[in-house]
PDB file of N, CA and C in Angstrom:
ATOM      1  N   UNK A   1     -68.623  72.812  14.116  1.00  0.00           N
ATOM      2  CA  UNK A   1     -68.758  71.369  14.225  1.00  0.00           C
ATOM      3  C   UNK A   1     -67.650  70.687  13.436  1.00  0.00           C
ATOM      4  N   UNK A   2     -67.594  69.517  13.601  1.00  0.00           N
ATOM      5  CA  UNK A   2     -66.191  68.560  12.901  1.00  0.00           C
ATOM      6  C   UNK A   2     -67.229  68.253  11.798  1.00  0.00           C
ATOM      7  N   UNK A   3     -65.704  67.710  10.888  1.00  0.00           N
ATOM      8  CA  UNK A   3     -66.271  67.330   9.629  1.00  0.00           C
ATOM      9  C   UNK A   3     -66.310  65.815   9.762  1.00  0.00           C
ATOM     10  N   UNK A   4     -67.003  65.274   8.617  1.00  0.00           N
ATOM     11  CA  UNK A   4     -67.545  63.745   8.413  1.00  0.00           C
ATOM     12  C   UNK A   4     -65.960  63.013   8.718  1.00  0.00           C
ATOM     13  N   UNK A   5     -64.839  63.696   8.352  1.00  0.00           N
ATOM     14  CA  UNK A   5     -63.561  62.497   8.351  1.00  0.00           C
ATOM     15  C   UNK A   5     -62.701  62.425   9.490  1.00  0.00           C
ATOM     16  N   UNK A   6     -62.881  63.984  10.501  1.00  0.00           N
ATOM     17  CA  UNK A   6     -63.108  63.858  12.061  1.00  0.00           C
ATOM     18  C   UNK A   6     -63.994  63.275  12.603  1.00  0.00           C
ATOM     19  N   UNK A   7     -65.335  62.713  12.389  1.00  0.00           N
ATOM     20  CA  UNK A   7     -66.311  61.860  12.898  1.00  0.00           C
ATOM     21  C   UNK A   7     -65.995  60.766  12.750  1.00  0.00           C
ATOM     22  N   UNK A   8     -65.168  60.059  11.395  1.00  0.00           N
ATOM     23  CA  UNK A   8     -64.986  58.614  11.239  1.00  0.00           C
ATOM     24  C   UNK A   8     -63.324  58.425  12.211  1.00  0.00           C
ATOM     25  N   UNK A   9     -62.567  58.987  12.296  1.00  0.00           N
ATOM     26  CA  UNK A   9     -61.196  58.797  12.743  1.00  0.00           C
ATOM     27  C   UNK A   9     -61.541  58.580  14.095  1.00  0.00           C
ATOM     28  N   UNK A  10     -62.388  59.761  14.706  1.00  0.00           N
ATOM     29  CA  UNK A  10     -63.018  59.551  16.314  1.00  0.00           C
ATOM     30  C   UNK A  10     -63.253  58.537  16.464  1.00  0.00           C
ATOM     31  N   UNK A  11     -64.229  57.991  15.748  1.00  0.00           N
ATOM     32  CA  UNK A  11     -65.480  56.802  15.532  1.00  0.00           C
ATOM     33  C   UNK A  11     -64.267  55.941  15.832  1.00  0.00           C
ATOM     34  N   UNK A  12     -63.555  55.654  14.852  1.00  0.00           N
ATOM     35  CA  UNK A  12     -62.360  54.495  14.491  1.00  0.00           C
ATOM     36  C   UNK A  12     -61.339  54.622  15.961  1.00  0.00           C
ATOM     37  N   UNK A  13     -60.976  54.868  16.338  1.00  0.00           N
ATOM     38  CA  UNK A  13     -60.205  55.520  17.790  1.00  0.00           C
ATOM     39  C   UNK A  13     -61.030  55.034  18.919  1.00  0.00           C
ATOM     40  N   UNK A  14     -62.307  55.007  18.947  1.00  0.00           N
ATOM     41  CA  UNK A  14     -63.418  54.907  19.807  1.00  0.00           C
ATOM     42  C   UNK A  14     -63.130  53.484  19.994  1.00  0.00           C
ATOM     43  N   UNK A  15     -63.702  52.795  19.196  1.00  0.00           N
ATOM     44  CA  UNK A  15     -64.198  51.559  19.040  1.00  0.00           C
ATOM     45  C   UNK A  15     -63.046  50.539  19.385  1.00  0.00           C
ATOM     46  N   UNK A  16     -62.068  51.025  18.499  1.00  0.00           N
ATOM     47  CA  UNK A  16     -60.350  50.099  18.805  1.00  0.00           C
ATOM     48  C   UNK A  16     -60.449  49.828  20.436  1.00  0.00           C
ATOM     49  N   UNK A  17     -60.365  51.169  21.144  1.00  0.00           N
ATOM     50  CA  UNK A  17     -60.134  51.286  22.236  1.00  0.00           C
ATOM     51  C   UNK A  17     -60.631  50.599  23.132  1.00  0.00           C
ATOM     52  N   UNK A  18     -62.674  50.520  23.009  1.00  0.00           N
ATOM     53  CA  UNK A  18     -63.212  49.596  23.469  1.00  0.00           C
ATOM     54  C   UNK A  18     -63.070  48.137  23.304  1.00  0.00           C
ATOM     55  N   UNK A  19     -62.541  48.310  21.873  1.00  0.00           N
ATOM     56  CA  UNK A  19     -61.903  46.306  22.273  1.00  0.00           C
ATOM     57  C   UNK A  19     -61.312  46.209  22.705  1.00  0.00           C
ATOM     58  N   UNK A  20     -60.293  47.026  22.844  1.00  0.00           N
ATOM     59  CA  UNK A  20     -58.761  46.989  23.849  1.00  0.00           C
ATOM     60  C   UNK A  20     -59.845  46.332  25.089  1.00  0.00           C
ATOM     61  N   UNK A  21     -60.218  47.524  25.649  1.00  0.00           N
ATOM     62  CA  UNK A  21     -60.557  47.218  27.513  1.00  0.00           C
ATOM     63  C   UNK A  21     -61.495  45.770  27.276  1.00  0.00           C
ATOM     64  N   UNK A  22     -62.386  45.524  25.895  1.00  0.00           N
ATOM     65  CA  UNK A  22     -62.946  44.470  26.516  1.00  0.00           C
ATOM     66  C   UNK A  22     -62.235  43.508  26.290  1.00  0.00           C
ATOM     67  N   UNK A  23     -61.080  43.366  25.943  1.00  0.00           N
ATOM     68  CA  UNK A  23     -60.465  41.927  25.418  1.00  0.00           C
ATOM     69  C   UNK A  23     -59.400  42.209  27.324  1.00  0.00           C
ATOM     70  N   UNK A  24     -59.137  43.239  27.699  1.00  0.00           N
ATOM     71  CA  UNK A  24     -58.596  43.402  28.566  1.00  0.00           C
ATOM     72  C   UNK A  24     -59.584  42.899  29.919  1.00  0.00           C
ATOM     73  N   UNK A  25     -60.433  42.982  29.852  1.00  0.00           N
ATOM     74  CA  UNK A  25     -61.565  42.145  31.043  1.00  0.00           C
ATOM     75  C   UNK A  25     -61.716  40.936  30.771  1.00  0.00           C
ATOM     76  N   UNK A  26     -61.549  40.630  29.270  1.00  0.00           N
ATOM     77  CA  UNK A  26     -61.660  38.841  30.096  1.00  0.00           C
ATOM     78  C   UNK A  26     -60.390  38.646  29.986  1.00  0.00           C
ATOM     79  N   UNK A  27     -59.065  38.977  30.162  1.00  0.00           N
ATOM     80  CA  UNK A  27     -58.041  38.757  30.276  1.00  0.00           C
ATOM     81  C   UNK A  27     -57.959  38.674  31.959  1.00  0.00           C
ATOM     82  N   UNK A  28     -58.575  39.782  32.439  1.00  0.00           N
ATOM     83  CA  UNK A  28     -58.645  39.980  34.201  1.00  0.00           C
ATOM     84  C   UNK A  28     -59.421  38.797  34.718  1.00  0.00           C
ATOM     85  N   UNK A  29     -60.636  38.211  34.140  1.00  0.00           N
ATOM     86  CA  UNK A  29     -61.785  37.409  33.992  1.00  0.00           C
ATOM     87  C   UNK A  29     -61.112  36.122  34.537  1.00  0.00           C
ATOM     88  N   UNK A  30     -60.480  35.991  33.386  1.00  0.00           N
ATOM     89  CA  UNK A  30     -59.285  34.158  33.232  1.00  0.00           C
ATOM     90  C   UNK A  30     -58.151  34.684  34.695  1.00  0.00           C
ATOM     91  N   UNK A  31     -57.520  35.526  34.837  1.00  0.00           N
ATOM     92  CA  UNK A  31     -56.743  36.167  36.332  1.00  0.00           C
ATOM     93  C   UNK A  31     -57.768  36.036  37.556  1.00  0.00           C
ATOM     94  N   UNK A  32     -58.631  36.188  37.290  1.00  0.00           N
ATOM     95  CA  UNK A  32     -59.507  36.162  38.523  1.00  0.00           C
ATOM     96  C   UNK A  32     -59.715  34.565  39.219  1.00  0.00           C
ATOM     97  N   UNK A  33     -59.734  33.817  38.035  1.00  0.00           N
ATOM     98  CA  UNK A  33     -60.450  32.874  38.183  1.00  0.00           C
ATOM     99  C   UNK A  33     -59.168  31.596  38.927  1.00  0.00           C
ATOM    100  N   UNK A  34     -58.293  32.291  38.359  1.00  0.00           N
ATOM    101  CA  UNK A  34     -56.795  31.500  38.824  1.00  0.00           C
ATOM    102  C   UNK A  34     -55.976  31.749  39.724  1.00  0.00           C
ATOM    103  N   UNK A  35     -56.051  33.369  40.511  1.00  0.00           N
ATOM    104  CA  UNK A  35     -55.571  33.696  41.503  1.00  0.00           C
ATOM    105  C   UNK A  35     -55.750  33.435  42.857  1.00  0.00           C
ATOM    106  N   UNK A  36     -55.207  32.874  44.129  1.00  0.00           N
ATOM    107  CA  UNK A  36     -55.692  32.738  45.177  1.00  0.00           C
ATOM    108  C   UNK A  36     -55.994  34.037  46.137  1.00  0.00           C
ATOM    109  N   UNK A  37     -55.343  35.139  45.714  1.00  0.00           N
ATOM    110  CA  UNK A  37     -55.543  36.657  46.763  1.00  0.00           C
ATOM    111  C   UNK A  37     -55.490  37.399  45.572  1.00  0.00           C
ATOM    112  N   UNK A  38     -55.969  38.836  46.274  1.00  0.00           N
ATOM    113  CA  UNK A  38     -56.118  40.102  45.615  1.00  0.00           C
ATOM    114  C   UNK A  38     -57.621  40.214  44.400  1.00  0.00           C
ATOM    115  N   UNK A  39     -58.491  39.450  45.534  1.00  0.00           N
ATOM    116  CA  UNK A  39     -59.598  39.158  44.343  1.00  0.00           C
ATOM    117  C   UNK A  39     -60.208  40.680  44.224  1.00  0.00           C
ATOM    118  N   UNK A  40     -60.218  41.288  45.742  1.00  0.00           N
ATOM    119  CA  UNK A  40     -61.210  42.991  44.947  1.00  0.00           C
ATOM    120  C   UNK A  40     -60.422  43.833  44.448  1.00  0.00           C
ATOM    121  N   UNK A  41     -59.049  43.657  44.498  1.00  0.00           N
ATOM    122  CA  UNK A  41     -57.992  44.896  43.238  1.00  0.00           C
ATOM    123  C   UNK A  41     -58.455  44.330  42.304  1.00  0.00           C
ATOM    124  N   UNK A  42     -58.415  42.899  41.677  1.00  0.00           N
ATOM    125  CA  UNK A  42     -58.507  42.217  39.978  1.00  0.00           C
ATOM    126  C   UNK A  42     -60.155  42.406  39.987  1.00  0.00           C
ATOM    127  N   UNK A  43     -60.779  42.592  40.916  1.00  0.00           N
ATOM    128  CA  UNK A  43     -62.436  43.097  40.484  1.00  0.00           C
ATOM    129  C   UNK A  43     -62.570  44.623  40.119  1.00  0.00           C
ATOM    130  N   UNK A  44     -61.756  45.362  41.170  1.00  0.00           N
ATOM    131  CA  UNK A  44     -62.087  46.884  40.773  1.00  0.00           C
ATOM    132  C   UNK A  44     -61.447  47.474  39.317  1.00  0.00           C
ATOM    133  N   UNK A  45     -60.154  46.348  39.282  1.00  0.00           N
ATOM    134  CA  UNK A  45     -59.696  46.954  37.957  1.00  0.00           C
ATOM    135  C   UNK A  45     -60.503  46.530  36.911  1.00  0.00           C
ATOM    136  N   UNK A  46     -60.814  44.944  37.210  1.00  0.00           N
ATOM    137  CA  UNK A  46     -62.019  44.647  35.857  1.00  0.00           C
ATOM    138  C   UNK A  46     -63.201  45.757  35.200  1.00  0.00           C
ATOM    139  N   UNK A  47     -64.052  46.131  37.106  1.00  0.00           N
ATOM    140  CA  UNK A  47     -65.098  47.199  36.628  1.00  0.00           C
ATOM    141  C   UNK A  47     -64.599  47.956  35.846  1.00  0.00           C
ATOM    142  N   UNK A  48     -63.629  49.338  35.966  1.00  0.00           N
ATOM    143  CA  UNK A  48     -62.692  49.884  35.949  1.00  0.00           C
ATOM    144  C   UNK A  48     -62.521  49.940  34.487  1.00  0.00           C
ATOM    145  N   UNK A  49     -61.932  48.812  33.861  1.00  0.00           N
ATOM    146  CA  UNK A  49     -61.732  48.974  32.617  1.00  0.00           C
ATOM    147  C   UNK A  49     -63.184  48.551  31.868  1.00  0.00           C
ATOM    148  N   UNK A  50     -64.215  48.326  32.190  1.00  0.00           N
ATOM    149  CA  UNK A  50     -65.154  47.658  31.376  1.00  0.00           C
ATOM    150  C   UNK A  50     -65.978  48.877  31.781  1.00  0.00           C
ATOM    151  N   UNK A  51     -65.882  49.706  32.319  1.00  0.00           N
ATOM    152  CA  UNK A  51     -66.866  50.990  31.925  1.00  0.00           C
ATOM    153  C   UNK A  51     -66.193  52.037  31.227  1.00  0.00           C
ATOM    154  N   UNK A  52     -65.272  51.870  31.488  1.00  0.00           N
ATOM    155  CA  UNK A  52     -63.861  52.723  30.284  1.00  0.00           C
ATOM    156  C   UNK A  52     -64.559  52.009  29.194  1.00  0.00           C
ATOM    157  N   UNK A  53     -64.359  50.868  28.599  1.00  0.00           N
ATOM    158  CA  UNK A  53     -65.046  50.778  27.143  1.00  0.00           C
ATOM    159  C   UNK A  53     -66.271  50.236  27.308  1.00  0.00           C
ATOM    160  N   UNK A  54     -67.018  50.514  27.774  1.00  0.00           N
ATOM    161  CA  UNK A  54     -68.451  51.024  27.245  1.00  0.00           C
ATOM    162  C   UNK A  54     -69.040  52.231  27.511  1.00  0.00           C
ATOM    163  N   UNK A  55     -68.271  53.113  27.876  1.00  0.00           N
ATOM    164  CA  UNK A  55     -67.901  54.626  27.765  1.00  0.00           C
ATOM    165  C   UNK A  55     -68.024  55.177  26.303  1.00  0.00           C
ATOM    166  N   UNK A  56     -66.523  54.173  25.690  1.00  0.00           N
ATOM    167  CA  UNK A  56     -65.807  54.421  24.331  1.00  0.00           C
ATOM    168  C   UNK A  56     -66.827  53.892  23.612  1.00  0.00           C
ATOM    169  N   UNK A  57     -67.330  52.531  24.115  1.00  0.00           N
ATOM    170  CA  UNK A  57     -69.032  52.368  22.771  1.00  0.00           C
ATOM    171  C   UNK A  57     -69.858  53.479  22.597  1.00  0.00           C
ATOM    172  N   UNK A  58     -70.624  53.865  23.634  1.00  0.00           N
ATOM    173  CA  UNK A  58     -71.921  54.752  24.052  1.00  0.00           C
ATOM    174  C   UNK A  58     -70.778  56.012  22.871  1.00  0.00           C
ATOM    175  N   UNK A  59     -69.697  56.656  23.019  1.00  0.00           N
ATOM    176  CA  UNK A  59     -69.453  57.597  22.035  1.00  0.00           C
ATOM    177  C   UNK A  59     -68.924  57.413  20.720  1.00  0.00           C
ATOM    178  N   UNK A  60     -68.460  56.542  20.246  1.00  0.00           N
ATOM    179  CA  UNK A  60     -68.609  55.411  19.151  1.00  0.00           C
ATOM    180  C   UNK A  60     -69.896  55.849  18.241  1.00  0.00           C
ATOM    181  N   UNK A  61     -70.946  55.299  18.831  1.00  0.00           N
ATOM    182  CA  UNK A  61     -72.087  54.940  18.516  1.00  0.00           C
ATOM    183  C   UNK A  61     -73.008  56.456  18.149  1.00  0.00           C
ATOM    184  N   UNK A  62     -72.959  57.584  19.080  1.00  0.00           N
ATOM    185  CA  UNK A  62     -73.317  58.722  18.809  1.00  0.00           C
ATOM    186  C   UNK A  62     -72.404  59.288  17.604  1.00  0.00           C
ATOM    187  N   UNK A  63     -71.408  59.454  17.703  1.00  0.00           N
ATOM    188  CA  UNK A  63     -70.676  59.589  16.271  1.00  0.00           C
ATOM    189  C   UNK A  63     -71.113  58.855  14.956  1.00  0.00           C
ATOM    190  N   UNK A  64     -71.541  57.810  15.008  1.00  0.00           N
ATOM    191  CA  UNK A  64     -71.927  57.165  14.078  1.00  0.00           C
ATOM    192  C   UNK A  64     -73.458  57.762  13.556  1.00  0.00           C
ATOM    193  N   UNK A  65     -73.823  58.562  13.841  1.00  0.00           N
ATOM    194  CA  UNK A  65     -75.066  59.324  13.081  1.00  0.00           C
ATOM    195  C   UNK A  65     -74.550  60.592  12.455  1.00  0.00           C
ATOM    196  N   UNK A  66     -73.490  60.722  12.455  1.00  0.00           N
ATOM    197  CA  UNK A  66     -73.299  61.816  11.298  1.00  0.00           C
ATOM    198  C   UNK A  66     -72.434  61.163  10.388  1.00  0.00           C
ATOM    199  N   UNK A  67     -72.339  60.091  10.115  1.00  0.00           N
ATOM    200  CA  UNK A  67     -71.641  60.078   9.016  1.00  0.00           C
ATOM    201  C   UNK A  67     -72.717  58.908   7.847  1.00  0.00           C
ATOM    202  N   UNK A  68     -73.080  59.758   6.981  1.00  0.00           N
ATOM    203  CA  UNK A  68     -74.444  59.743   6.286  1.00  0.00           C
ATOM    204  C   UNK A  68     -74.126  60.411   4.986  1.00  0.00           C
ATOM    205  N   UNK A  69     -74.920  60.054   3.799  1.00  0.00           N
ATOM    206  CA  UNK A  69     -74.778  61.236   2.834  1.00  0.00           C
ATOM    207  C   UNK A  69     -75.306  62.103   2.762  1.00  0.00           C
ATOM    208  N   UNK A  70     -75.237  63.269   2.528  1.00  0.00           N
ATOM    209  CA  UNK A  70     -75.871  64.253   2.807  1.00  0.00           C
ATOM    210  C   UNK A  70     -77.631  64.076   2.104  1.00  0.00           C
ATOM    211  N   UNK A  71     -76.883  64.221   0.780  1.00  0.00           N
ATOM    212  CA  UNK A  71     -78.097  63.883  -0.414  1.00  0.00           C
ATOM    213  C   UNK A  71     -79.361  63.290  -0.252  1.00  0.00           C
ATOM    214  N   UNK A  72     -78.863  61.835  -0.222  1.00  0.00           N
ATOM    215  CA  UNK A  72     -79.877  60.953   0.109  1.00  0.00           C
ATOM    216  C   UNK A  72     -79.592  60.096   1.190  1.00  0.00           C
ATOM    217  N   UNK A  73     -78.545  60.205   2.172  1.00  0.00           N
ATOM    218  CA  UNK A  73     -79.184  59.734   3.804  1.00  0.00           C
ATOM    219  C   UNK A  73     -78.570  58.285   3.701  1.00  0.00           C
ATOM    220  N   UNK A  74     -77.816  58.071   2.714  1.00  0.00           N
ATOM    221  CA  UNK A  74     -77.180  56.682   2.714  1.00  0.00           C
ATOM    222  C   UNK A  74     -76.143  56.462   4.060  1.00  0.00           C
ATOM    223  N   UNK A  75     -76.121  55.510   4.504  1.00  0.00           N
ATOM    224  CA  UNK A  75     -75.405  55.651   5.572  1.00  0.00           C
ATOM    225  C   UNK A  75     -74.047  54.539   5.188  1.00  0.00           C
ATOM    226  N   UNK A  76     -73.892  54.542   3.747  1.00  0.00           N
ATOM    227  CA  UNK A  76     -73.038  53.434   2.730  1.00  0.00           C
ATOM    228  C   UNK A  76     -71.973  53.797   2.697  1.00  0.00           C
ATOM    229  N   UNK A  77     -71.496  55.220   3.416  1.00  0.00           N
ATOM    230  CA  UNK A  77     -70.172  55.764   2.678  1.00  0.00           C
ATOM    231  C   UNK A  77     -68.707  55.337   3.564  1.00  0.00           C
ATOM    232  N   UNK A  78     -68.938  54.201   4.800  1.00  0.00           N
ATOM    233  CA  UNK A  78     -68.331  53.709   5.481  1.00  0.00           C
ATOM    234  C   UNK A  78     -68.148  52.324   5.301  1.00  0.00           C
ATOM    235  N   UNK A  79     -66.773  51.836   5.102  1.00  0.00           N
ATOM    236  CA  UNK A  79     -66.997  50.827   4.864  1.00  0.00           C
ATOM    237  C   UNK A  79     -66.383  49.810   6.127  1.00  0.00           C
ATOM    238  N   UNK A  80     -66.945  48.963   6.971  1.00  0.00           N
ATOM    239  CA  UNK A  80     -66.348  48.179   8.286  1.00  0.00           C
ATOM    240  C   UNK A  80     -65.928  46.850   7.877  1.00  0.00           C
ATOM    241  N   UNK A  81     -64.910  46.916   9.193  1.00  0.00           N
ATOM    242  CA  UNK A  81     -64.162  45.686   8.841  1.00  0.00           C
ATOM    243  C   UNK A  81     -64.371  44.808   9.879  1.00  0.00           C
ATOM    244  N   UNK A  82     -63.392  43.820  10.767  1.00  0.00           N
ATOM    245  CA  UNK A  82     -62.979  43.197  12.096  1.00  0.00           C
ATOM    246  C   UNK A  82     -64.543  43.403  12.818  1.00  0.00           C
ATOM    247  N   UNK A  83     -65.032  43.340  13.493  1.00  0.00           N
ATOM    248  CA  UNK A  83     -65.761  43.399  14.523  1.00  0.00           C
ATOM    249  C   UNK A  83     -66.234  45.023  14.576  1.00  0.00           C
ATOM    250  N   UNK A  84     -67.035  45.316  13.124  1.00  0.00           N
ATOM    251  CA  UNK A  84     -67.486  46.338  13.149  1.00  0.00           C
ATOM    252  C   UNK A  84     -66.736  47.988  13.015  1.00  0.00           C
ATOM    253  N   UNK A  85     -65.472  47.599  13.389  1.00  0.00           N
ATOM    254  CA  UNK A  85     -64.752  49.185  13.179  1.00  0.00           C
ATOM    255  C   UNK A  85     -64.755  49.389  11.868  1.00  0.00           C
ATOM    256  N   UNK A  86     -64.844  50.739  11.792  1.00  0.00           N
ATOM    257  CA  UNK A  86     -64.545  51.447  10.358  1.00  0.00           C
ATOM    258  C   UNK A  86     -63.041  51.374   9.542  1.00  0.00           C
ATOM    259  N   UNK A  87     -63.212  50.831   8.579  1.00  0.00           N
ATOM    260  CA  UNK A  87     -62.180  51.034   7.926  1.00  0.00           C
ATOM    261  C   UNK A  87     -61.437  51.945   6.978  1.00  0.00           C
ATOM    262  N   UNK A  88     -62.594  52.632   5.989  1.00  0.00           N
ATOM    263  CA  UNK A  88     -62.450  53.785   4.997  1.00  0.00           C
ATOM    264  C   UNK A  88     -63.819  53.949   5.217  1.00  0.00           C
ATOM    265  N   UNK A  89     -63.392  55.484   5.191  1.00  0.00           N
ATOM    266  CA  UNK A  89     -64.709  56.461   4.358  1.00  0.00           C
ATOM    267  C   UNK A  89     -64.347  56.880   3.062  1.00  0.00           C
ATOM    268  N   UNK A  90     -65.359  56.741   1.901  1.00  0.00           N
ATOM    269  CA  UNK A  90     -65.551  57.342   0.615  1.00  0.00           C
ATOM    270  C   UNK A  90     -65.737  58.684   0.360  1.00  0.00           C
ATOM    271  N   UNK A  91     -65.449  59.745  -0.612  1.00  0.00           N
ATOM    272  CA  UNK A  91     -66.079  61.017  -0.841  1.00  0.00           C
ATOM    273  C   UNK A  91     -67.273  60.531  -1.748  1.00  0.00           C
ATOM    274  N   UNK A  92     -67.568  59.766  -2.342  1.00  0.00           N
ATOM    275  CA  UNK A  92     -68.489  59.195  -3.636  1.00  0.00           C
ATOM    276  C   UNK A  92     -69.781  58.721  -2.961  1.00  0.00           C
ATOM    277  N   UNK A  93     -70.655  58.929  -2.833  1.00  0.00           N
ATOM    278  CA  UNK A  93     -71.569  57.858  -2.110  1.00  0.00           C
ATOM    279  C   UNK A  93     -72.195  56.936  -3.011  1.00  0.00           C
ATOM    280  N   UNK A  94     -72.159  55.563  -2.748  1.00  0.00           N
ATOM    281  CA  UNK A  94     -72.545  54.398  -3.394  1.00  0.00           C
ATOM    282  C   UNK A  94     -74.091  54.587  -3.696  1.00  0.00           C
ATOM    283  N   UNK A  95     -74.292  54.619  -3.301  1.00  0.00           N
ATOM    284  CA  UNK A  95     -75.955  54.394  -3.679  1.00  0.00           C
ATOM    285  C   UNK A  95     -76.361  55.995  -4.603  1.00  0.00           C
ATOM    286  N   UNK A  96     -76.321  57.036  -4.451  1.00  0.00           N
ATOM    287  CA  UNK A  96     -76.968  58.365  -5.607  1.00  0.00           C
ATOM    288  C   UNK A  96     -75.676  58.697  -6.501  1.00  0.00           C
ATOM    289  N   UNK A  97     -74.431  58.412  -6.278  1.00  0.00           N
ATOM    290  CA  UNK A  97     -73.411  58.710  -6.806  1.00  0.00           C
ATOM    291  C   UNK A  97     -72.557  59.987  -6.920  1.00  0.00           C
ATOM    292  N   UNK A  98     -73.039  60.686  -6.153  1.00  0.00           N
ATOM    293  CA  UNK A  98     -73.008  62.149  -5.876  1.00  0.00           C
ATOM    294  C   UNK A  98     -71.763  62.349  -5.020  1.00  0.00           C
ATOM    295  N   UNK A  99     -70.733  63.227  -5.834  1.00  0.00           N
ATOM    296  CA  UNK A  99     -69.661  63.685  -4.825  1.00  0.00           C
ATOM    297  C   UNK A  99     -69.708  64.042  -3.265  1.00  0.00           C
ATOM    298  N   UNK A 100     -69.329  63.802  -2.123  1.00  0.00           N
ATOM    299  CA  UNK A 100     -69.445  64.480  -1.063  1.00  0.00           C
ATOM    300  C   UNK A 100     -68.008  64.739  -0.568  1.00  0.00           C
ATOM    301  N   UNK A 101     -67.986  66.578  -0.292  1.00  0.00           N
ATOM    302  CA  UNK A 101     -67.107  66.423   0.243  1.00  0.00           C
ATOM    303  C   UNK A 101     -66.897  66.178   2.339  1.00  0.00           C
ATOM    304  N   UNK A 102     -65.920  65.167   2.575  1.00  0.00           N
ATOM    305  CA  UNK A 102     -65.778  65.014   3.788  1.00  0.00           C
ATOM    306  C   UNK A 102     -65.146  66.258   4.575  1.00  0.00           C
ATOM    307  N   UNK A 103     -64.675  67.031   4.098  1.00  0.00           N
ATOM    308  CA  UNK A 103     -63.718  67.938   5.019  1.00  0.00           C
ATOM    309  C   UNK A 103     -64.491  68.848   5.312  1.00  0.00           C
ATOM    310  N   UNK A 104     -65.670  68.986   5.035  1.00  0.00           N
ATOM    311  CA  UNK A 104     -66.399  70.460   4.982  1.00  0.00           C
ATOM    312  C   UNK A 104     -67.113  70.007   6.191  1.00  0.00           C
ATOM    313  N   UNK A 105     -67.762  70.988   7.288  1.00  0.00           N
ATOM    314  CA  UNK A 105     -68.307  70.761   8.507  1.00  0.00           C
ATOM    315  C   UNK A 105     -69.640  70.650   8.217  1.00  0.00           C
ATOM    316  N   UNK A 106     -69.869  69.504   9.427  1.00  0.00           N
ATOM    317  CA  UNK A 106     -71.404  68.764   8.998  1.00  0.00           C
ATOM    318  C   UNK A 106     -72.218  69.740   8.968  1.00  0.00           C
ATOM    319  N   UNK A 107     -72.376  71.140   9.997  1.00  0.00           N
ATOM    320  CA  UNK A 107     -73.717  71.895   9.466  1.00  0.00           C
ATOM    321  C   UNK A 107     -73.466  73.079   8.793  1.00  0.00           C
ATOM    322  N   UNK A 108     -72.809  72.790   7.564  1.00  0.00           N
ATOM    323  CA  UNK A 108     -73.005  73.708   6.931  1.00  0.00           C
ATOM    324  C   UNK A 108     -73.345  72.479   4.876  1.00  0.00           C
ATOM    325  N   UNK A 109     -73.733  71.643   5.641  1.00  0.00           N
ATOM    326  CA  UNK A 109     -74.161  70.771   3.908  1.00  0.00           C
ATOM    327  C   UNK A 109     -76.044  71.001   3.865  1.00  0.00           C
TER     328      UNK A 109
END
C-alpha cells in the first residue's frame, strides 16, 4: 500500500485537477450561451469534462480516509487551503503530539 505522503500528493493532484475541469465547464457554460452553432460539440465537451472532474472528486475524497493519525484518529495532520485542497501534511500530530512517520505504508502502523 502507499504511504500517508503518497495519499496527500494524490489527494492534492486530484482535487487541483477537478477545479481545473470545473472552472473549465462554466467557461464552456458562458461559450454556450453566446455561440450561435456547434451547440452539441460545446455540450458533449461540457459533459465530457464535468465527469472527468467529478471522477477526480469521487477519488480525492476516498484518499482522504487514510490520511489520519494513526494513534488517536485525528484527522488534523492536513492542513487545507483555497477551496479545500491540501496544502501540507505534518509528521507531528496536533492534537496527541505523537511523532508519525509519513513514509512508512499505511498497513503496516
Amino acid at each position: 500500500m502507499k504511504s500517508r505522503r503518497e495519499y496527500f500528493e494524490s489527494r492534492r493532484l486530484l482535487m487541483i485537477a477537478s477545479r481545473i475541469c470545473y472552472a473549465l465547464s462554466i467557461f464552456l457554460i458562458i461559450i454556450f450561451c453566446f455561440v450561435k452553432n456547434g451547440f452539441a460539440t460545446i455540450a458533449a465537451m461540457m459533459f465530457l469534462i464535468l465527469m472527468i472532474g467529478i471522477t477526480c472528486s469521487l477519488y480525492a475524497h476516498r484518499n482522504k480516509e487514510y490520511l489520519f493519525c494513526p494513534k488517536c484518529g485525528s484527522k488534523n495532520i492536513v492542513k487545507t487551503g483555497f477551496f479545500g485542497i491540501p496544502l501540507s501534511i505534518t509528521d507531528t500530530c496536533p492534537d496527541c503530539k505523537q511523532k508519525i512517520n509519513i513514509d512508512k505504508s499505511i498497513n503496516k502502523d
